[in-house]
Short mmCIF file of C-alpha atoms in Angstrom, two decimals:
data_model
loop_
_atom_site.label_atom_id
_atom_site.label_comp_id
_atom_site.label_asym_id
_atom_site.label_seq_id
_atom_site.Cartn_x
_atom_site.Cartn_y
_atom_site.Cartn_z
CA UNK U 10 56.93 60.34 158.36
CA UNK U 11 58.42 57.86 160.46
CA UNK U 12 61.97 58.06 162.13
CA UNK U 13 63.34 55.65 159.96
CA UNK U 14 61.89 57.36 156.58
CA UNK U 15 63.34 60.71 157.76
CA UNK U 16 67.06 58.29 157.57
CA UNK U 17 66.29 57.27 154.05
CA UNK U 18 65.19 60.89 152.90
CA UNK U 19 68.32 62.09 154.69
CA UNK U 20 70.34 59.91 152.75
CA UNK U 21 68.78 60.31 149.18
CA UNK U 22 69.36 63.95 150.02
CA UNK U 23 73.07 63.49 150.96
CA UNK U 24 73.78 61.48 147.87
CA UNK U 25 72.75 64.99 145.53
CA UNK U 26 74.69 66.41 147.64
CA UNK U 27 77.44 64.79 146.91
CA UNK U 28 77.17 64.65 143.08
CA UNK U 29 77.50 68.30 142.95
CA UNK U 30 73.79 70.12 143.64
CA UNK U 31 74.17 72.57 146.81
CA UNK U 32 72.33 71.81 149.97
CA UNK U 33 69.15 73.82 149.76
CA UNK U 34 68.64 72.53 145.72
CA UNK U 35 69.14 69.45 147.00
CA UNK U 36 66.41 69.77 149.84
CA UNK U 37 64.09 71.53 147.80
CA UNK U 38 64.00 68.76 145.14
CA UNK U 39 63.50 66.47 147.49
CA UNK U 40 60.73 68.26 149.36
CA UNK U 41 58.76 69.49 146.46
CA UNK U 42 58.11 65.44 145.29
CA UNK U 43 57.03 64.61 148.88
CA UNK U 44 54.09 65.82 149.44
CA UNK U 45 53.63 64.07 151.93
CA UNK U 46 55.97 65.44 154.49
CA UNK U 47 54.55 67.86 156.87
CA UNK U 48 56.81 71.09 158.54
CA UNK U 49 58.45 68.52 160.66
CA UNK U 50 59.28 66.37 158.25
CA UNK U 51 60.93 68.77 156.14
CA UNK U 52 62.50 70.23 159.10
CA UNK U 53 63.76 67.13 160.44
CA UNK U 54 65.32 65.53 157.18
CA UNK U 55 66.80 69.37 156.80
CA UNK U 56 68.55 68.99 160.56
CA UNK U 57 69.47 65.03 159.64
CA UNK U 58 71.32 66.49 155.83
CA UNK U 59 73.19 69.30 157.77
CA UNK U 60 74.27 67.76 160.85
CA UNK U 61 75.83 65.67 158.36
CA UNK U 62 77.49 67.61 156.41
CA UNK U 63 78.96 69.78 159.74
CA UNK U 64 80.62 66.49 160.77
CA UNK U 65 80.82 64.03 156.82
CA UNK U 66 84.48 62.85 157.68
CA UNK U 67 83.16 61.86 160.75
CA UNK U 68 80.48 60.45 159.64
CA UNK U 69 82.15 59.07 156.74
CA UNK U 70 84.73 57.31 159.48
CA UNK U 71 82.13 55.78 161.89
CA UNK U 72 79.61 54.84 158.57
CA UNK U 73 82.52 53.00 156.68
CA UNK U 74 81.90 54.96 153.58
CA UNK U 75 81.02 58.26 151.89
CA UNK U 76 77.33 57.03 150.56
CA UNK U 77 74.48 59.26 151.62
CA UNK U 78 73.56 55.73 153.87
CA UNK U 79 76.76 55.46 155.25
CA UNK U 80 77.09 58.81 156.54
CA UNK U 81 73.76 58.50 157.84
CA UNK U 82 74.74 55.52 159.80
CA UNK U 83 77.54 57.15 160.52
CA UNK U 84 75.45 60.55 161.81
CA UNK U 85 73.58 57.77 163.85
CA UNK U 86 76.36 56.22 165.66
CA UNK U 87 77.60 59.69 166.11
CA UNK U 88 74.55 59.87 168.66
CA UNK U 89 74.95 57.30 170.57
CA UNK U 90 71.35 55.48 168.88
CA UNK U 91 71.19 52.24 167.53
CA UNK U 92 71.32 52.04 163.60
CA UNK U 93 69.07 49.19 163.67
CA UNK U 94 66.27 50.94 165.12
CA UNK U 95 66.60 53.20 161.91
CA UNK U 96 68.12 50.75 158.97
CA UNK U 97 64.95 48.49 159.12
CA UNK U 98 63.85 47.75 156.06
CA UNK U 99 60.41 48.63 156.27
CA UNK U 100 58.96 50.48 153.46
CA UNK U 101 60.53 53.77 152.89
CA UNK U 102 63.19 52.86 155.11
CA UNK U 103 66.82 51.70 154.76
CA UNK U 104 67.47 48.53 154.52
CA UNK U 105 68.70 46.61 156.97
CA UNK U 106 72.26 46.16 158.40
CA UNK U 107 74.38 44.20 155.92
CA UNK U 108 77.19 42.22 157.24
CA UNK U 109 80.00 44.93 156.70
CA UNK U 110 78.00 47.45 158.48
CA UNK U 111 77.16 45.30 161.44
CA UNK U 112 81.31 45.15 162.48
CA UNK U 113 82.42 46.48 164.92
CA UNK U 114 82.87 49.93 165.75
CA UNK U 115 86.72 51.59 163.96
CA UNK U 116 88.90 53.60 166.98
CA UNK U 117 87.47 57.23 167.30
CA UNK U 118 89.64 59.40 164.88
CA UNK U 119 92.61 61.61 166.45
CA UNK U 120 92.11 64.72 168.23
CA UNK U 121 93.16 66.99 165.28
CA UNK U 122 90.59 65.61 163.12
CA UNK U 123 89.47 68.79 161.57
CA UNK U 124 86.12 69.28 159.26
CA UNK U 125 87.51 71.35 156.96
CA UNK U 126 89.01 71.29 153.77
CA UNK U 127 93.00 70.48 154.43
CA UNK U 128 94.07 72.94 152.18
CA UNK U 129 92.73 75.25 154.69
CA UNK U 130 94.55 73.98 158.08
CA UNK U 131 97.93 75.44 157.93
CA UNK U 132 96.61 78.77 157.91
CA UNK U 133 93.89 78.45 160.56
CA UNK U 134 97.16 76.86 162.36
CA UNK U 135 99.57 79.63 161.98
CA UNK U 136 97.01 82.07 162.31
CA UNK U 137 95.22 80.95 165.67
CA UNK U 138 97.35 78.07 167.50
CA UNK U 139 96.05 76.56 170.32
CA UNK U 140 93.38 78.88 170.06
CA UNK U 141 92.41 76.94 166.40
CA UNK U 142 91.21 73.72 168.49
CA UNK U 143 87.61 74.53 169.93
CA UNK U 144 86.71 76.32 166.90
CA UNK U 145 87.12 73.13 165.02
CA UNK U 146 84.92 71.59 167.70
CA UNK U 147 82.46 74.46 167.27
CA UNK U 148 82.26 73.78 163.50
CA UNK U 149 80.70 70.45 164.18
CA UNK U 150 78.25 71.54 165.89
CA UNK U 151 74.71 73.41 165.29
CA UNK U 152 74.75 77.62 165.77
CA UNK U 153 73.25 79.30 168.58
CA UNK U 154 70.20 81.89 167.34
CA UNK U 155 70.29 85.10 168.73
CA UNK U 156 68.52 88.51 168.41
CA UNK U 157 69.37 91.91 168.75
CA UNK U 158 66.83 93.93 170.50
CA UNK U 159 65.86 97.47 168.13
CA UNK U 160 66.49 100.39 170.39
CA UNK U 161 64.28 102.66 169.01
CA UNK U 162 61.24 100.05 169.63
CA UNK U 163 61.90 98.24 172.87
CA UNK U 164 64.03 97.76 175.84
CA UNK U 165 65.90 93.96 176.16
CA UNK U 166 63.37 93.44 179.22
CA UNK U 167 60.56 94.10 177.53
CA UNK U 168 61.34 92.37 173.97
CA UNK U 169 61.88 89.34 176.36
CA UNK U 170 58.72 89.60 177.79
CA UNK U 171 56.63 89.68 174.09
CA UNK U 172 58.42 87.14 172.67
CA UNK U 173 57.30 84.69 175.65
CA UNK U 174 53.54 85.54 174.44
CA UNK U 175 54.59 83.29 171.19
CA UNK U 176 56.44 81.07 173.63
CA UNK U 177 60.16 81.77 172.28
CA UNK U 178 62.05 81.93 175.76
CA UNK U 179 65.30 84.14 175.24
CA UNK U 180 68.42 85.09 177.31
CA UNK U 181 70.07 88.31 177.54
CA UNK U 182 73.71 87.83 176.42
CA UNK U 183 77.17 88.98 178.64
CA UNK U 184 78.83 91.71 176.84
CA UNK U 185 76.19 93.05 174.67
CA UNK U 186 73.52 95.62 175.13
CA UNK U 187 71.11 94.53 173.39
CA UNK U 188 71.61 90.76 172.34
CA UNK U 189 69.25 88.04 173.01
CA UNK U 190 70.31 84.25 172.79
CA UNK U 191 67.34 82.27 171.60
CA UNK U 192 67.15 79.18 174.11
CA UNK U 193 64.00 77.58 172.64
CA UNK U 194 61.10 78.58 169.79
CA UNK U 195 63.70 79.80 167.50
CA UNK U 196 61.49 78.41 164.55
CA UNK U 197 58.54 80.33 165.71
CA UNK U 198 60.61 83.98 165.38
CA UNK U 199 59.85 84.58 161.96
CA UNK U 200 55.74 84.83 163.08
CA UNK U 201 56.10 86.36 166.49
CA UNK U 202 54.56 89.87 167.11
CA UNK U 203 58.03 90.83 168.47
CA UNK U 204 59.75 90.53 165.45
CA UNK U 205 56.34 91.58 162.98
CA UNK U 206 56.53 94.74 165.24
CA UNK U 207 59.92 95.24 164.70
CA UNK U 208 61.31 94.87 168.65
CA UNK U 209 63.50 92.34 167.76
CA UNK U 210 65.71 91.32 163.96
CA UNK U 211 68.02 88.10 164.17
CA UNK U 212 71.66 89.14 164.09
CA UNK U 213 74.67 87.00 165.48
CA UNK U 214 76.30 88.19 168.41
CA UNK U 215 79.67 88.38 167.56
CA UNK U 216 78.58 90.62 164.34
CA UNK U 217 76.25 92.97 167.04
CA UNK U 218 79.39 92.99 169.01
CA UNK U 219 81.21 94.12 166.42
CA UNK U 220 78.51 97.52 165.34
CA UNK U 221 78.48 98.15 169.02
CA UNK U 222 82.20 99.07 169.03
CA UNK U 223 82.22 101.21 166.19
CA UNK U 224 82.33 104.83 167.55
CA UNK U 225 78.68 106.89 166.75
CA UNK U 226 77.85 110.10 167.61
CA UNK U 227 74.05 111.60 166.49
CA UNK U 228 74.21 113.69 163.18
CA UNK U 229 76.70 111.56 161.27
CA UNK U 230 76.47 110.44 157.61
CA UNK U 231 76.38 106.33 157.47
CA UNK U 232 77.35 104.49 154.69
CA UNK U 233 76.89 101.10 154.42
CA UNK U 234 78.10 100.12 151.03
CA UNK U 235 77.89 96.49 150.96
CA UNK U 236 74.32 96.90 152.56
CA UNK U 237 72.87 93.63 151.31
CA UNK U 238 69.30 93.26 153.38
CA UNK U 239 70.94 95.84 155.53
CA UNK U 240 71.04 94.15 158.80
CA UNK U 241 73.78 95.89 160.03
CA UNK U 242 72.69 99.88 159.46
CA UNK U 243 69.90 98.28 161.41
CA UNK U 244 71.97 97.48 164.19
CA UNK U 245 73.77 100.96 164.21
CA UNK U 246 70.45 102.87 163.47
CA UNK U 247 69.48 101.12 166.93
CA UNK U 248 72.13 102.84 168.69
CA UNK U 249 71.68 106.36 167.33
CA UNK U 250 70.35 109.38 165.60
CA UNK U 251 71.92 109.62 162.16
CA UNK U 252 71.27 109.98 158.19
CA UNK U 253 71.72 106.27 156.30
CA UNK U 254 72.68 105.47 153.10
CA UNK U 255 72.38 101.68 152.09
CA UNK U 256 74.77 100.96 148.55
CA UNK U 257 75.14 97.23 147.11
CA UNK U 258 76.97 96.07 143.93
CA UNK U 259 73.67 94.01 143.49
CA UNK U 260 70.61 95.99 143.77
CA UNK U 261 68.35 92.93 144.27
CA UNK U 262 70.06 91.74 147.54
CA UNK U 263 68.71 95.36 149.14
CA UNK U 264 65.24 94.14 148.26
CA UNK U 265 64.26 93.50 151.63
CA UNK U 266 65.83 96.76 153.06
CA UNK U 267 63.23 99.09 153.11
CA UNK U 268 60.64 96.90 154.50
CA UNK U 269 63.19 96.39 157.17
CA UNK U 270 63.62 99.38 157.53
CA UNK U 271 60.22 100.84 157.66
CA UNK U 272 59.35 98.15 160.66
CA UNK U 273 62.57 99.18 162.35
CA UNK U 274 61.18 102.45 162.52
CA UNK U 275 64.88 103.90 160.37
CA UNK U 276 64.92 105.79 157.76
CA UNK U 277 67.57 104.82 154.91
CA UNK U 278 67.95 106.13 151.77
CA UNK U 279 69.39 102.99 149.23
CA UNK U 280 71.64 104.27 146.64
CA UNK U 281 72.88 103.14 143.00
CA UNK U 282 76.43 103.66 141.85
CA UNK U 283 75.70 106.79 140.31
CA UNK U 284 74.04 108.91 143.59
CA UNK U 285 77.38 107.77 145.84
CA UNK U 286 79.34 110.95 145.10
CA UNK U 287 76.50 113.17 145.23
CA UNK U 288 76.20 112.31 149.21
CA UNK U 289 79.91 111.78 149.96
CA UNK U 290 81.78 112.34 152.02
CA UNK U 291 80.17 110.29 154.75
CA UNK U 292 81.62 110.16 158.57
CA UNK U 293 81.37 106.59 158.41
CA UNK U 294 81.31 103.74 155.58
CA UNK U 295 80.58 100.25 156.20
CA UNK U 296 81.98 97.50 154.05
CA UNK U 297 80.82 94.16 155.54
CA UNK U 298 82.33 92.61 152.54
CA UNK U 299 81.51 89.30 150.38
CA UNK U 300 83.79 86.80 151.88
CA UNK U 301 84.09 82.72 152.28
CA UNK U 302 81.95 82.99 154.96
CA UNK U 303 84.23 80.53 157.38
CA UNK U 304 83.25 82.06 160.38
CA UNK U 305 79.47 80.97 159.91
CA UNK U 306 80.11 77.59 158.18
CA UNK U 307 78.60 75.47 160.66
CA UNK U 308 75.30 77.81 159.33
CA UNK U 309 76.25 76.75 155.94
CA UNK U 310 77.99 73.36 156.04
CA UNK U 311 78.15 72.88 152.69
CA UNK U 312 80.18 75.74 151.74
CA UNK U 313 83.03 74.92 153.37
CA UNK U 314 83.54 71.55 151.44
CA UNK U 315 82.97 73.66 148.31
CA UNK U 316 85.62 76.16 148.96
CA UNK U 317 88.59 76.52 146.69
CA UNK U 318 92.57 78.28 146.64
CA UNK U 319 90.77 79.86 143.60
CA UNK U 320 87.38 81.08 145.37
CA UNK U 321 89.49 82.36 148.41
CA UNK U 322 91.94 83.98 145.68
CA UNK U 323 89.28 85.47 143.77
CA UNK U 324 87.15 87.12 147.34
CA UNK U 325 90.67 88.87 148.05
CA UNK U 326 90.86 90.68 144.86
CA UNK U 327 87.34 91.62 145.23
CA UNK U 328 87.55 92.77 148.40
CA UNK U 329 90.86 95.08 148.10
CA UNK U 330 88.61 96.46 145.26
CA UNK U 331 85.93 97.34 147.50
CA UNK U 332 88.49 99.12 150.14
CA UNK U 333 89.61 101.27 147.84
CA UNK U 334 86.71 102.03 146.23
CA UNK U 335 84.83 103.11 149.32
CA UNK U 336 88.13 104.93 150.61
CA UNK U 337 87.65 108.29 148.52
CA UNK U 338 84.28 108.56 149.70
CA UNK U 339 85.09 109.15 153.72
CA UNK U 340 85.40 112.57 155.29
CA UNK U 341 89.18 113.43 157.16
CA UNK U 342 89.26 111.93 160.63
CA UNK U 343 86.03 109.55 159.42
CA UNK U 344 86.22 106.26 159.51
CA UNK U 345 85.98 103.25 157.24
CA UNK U 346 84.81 99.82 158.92
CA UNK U 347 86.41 96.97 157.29
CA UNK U 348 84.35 93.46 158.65
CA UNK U 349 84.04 89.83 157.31
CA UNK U 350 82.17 86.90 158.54
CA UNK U 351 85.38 84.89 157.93
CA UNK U 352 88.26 83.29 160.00
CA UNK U 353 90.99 83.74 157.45
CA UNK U 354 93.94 86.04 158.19
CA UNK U 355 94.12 86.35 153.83
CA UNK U 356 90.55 88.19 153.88
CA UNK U 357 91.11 89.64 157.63
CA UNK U 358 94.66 91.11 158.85
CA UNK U 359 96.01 90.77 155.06
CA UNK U 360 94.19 92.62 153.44
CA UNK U 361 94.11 95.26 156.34
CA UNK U 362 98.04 95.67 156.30
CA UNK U 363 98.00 95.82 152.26
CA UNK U 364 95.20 98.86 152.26
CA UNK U 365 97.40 100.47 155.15
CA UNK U 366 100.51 99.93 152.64
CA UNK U 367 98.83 101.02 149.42
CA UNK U 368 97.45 104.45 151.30
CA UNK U 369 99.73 105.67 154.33
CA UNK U 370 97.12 108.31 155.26
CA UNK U 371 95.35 105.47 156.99
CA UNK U 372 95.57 103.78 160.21
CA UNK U 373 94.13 101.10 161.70
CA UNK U 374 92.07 102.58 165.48
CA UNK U 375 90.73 99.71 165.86
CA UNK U 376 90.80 95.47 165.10
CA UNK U 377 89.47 92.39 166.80
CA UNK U 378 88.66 88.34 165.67
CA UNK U 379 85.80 87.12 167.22
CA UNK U 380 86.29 83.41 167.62
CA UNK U 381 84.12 80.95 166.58
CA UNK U 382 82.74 79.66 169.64
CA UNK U 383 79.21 78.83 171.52
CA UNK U 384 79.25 82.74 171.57
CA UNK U 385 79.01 83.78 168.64
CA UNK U 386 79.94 83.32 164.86
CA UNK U 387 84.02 83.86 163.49
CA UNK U 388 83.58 87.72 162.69
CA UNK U 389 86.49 89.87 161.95
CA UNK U 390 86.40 93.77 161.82
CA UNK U 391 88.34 96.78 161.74
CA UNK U 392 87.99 100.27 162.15
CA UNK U 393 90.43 102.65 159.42
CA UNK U 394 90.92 105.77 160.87
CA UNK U 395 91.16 108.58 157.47
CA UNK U 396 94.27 110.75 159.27
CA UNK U 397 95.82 112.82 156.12
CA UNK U 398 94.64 113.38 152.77
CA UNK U 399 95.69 110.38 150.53
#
């Protein structure tokens, strides 16, 4: 495909977007009736639709309009490129510039232009200050990949040195261990013999930062009870020698856990509802709990614009649900790890405080916001020290 027919896909893309089908439906539609379109292609019109959608009032300002074509011309001005060398009118192109589109550029919007939801700001505001500003700027912009480097199968040194055989070039990181930033090849991770041999699993840095804190000693009992594809008793199973138990509301989402696992070289034994008590008390349980999922938005543009009082109302309840389920289960003096990929002081401090209100045999040893930045995801967690009997 052509530049220019990458625009036009972008665009058609954008515009079921924007009558209510999700991102990735509306990419997969689009792909599966062009045939066509090579990796690429499909991996260019993808970049084009979330670039977009990371920066639409911007777009929308600079594109005069909130048309899949005039937030692409406004994505292209965003550049610095010429829309006409993209709006040409060839076949399978845009059409060309019409008169309205060709005036000149509007001022650049205000500094506190925010791409969020403005339901959203006064919170972020109170909560974060000053501090608020180059996350907002981070939000526009694409996610760093990184990798955390398995313990048990390779040293940082030498997980650097296979993945250059599939020419990915990676970085260690400042401040962790065993963290990798991915500085080119990132697309070629999924195939490399690093990652097939299980030296190396994607994982954020500010949510390895966040396992790395957590207190381990060898011998303890490991819960993670919101396990999912269990990325994160992955990361602590790196660090140490211990008995894992995987949990998940959803069965289905732990589908991938065990082959994980197995190429991790960890042993973890996934548990339904019913086999929770039979195993408790556990030194340590995990609950890395569903959340809005602010913190990785610029991941997952299109989330944020879907994001409701009522959603965020609803992930509350549902996560003070999960804290005092998974409280019963932890041994006296264990501890239970509280963590969200969110920026929200409702799903972070709040609900913190309330568990510590609602059970004052608890204390919190431990609590820290990573900031959205260029290192790292927003990721919240906290460590609940069990104290008395409750």
């Amino acid at each position: 495909m052509r530049p220019d027919a990458r625009v036009q896909a972008a665009a058609d893309c954008v515009d079921r977007i924007l009558a209510g089908a999700p991102a990735e439906k509306a990419l997969t539609a689009w792909a599966r009736g062009a045939r066509y379109a090579g990796s690429k292609d499909r991996a260019g019109v993808r970049d084009h639709v979330y670039d977009v959608l990371r920066q639409k009032r911007l777009c929308a300002h600079l594109g005069g309009g909130e048309t899949g074509r005039a937030l692409m011309l406004g994505l292209i001005r965003s550049r610095g490129e010429a829309p006409e060398a993209f709006f040409t009118g060839e076949r399978h192109a845009p059409a060309g510039l019409n008169a309205a589109e060709q005036q000149p550029l509007p001022p650049p919007p205000d500094a506190g232009f925010a791409e969020l939801p403005d339901w959203l700001l006064p919170g972020l505001e109170a909560r974060y200050g000053a501090a608020l500003a180059p996350q907002l700027a981070a939000l526009r912009q694409r996610a760093p990949v990184f990798l955390r480097v398995n313990g048990r199968k390779a040293t940082r040194d030498t997980a650097i040195g296979h993945l250059a055989e599939d020419s990915i070039v990676a970085q260690p990181c400042a401040g962790s261990g065993m963290a990798l930033r991915v500085a080119a090849g990132a697309r070629a991770i999924a195939r490399s013999r690093a990652f097939l041999a299980g030296m190396v699993e994607l994982q954020d840095l500010s949510s390895q930062s966040a396992m790395e804190r957590i207190p381990l000693r060898n011998g303890m009992k490991i819960l993670d009870y919101c396990a999912g594809g269990g990325g994160k008793t992955l990361a602590l199973a790196g660090r140490v020698e211990a008995d894992f138990f995987a949990h998940d509301a959803s069965p289905a989402r732990m589908h991938d856990l065990p082959p994980r696992a197995a190429r991790a070289g960890v042993e973890v034994r996934c548990l339904d509802a019913s086999e929770l008590a039979r195993w408790a008390p556990y030194d340590l349980v995990l609950c890395d709990v569903p959340c809005s999922g602010s913190g990785t938005w610029r991941r997952d543009p299109d989330a944020k614009w879907r994001f409701t009082p009522e959603r965020l109302a609803e992930l509350t309840r549902t996560q003070d649900r999960i804290l005092e389920a998974a409280a019963p289960m932890v041994a006296p003096r264990g501890l239970l790890v509280y963590a969200t990929c969110s920026l929200l002081p409702d799903e972070n401090e709040a609900r913190v405080a309330q568990f510590c209100a609602r059970r004052p045999g608890w204390r919190v040893a431990f609590s820290h916001q990573f900031p959205l930045s260029e290192g790292g995801d927003g990721f919240f967690v906290a460590q609940l020290e069990r104290y008395a009997e409750t």
